[in-house]
mmCIF file of C-alpha atoms in Angstrom:
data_model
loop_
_atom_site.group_PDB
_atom_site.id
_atom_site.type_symbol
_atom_site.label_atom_id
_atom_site.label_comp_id
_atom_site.label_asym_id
_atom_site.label_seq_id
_atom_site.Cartn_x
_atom_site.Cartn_y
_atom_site.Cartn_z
ATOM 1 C CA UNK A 13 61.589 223.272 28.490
ATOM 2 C CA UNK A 14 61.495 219.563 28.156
ATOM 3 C CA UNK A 15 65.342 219.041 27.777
ATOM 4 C CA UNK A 16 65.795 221.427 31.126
ATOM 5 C CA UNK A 17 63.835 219.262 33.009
ATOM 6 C CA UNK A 18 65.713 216.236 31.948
ATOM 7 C CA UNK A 19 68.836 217.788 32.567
ATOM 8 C CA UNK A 20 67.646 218.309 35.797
ATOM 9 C CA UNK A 21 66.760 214.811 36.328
ATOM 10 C CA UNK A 22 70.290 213.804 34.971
ATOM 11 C CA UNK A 23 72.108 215.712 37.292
ATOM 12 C CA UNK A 24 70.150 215.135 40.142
ATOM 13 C CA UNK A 25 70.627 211.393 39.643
ATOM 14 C CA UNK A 26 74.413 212.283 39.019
ATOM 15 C CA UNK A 27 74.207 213.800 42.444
ATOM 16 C CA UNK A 28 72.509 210.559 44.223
ATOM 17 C CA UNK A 29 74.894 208.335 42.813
ATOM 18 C CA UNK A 30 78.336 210.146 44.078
ATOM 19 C CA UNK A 31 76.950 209.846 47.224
ATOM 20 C CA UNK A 32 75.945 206.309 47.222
ATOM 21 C CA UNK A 33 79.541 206.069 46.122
ATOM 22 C CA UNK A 34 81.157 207.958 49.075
ATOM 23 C CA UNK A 35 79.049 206.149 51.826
ATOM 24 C CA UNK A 36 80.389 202.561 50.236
ATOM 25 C CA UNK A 37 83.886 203.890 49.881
ATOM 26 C CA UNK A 38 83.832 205.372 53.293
ATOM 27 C CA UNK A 39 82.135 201.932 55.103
ATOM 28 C CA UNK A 40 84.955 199.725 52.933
ATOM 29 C CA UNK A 41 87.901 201.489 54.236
ATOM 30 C CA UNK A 42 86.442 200.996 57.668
ATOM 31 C CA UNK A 43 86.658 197.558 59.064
ATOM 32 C CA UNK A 44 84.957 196.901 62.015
ATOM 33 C CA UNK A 45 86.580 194.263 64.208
ATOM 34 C CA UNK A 46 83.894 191.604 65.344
ATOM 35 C CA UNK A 47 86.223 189.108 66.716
ATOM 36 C CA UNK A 48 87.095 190.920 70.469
ATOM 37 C CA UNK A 49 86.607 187.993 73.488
ATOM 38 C CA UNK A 50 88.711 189.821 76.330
ATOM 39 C CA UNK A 51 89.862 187.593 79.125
ATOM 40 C CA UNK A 52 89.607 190.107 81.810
ATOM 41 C CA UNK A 53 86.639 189.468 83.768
ATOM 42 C CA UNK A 54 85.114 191.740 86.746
ATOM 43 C CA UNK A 55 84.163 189.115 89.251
ATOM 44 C CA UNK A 56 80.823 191.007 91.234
ATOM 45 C CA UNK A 57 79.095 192.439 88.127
ATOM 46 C CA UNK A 58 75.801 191.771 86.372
ATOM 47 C CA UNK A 59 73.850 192.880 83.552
ATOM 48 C CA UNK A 60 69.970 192.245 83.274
ATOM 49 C CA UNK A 61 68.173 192.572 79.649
ATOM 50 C CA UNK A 62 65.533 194.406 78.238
ATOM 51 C CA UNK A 63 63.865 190.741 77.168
ATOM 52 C CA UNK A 64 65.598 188.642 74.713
ATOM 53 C CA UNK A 65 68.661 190.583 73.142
ATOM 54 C CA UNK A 66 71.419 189.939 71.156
ATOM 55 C CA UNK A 67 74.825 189.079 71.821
ATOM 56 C CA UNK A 68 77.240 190.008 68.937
ATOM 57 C CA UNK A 69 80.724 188.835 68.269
ATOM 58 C CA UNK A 70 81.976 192.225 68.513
ATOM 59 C CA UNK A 71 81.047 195.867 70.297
ATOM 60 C CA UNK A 72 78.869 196.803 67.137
ATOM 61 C CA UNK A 73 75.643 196.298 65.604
ATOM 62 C CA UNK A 74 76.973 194.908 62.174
ATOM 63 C CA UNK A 75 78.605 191.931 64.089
ATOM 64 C CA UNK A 76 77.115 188.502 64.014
ATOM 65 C CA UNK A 77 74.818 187.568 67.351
ATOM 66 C CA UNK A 78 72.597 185.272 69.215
ATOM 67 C CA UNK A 79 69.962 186.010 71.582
ATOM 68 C CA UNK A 80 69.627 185.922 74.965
ATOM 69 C CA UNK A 81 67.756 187.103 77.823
ATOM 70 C CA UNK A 82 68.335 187.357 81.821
ATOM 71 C CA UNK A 83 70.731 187.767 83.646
ATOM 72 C CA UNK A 84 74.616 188.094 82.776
ATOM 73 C CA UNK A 85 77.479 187.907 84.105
ATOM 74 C CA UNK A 86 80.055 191.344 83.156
ATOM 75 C CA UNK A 87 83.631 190.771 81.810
ATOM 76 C CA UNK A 88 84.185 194.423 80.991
ATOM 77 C CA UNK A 89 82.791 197.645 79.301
ATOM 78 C CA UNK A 90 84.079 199.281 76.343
ATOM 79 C CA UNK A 91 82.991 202.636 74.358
ATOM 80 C CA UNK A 92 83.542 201.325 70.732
ATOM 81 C CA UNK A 93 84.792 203.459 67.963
ATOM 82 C CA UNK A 94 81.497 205.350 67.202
ATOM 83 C CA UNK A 95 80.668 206.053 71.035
ATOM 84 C CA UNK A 96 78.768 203.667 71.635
ATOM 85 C CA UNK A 97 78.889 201.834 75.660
ATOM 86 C CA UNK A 98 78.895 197.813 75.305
ATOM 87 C CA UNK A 99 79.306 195.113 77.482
ATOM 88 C CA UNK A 100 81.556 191.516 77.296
ATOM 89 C CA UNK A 101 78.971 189.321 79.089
ATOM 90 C CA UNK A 102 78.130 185.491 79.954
ATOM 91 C CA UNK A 103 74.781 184.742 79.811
ATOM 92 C CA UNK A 104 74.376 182.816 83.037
ATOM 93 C CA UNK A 105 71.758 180.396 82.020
ATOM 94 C CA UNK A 106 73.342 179.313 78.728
ATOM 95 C CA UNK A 107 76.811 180.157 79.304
ATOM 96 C CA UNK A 108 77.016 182.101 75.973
ATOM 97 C CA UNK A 109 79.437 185.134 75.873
ATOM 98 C CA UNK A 110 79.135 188.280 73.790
ATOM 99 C CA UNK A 111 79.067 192.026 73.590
ATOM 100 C CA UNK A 112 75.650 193.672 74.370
ATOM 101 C CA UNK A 113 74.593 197.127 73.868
ATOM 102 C CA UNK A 114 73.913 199.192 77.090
ATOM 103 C CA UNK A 115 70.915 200.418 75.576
ATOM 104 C CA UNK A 116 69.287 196.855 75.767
ATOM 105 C CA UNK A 117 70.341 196.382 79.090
ATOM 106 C CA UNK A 118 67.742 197.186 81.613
ATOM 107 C CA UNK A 119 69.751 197.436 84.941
ATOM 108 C CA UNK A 120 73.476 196.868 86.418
ATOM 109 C CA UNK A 121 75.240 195.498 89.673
ATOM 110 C CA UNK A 122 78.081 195.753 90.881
ATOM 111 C CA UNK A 123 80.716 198.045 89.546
ATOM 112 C CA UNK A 124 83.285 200.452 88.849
ATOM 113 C CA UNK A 125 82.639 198.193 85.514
ATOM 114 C CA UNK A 126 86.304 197.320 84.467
ATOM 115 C CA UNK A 127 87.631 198.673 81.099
ATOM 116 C CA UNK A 128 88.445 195.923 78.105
#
């Protein structure tokens, strides 16, 4: 009975371990691309934060950022590759630009939103 529960144990750990495996393999052969600044810029649009939020270096979470808060000014929209809605935005009081997340964005102006 003893060496059937630590077979068990064994395989189950087995088990846990080929899928750690598959979820590094998986996140190394995709390379997310945190270095997007587009140069078109939609000239009556604004973006307002939910509070101080951050402004990445690319449309994704896992890309480096800064916070800011207030109002922005919009560049463009873009779904990125997991379906996620972002926007390219200038802060207006600092003059930082960056991608931020629709869902910490508390309101919009302007708009048809142009596409980066």
């Amino acid at each position: 009975m003893i060496k059937l529960a630590s077979a068990g144990r064994v395989l189950a750990g087995a088990a846990l371990v080929g899928s750690s495996l598959a979820v590094v393999n998986m996140g190394a052969a995709h390379a997310i691309d945190c270095t997007q600044s587009p140069s078109v810029r939609d000239s009556n649009s604004t973006l307002v934060t939910r509070g101080s939020v951050p402004y990445h270096t690319g449309p994704a979470a896992q890309c480096a950022s800064v916070n800011r808060s207030g109002h922005a000014s919009i560049y463009c929209q873009k779904l990125n590759e997991f379906g996620n809605l972002w926007y390219y935005a200038k802060d207006t009081s600092s003059g930082h630009k960056g991608w931020v997340w629709a869902g910490n964005v508390q309101s919009t102006s302007g708009g048809p939103h142009l596409h980066c």
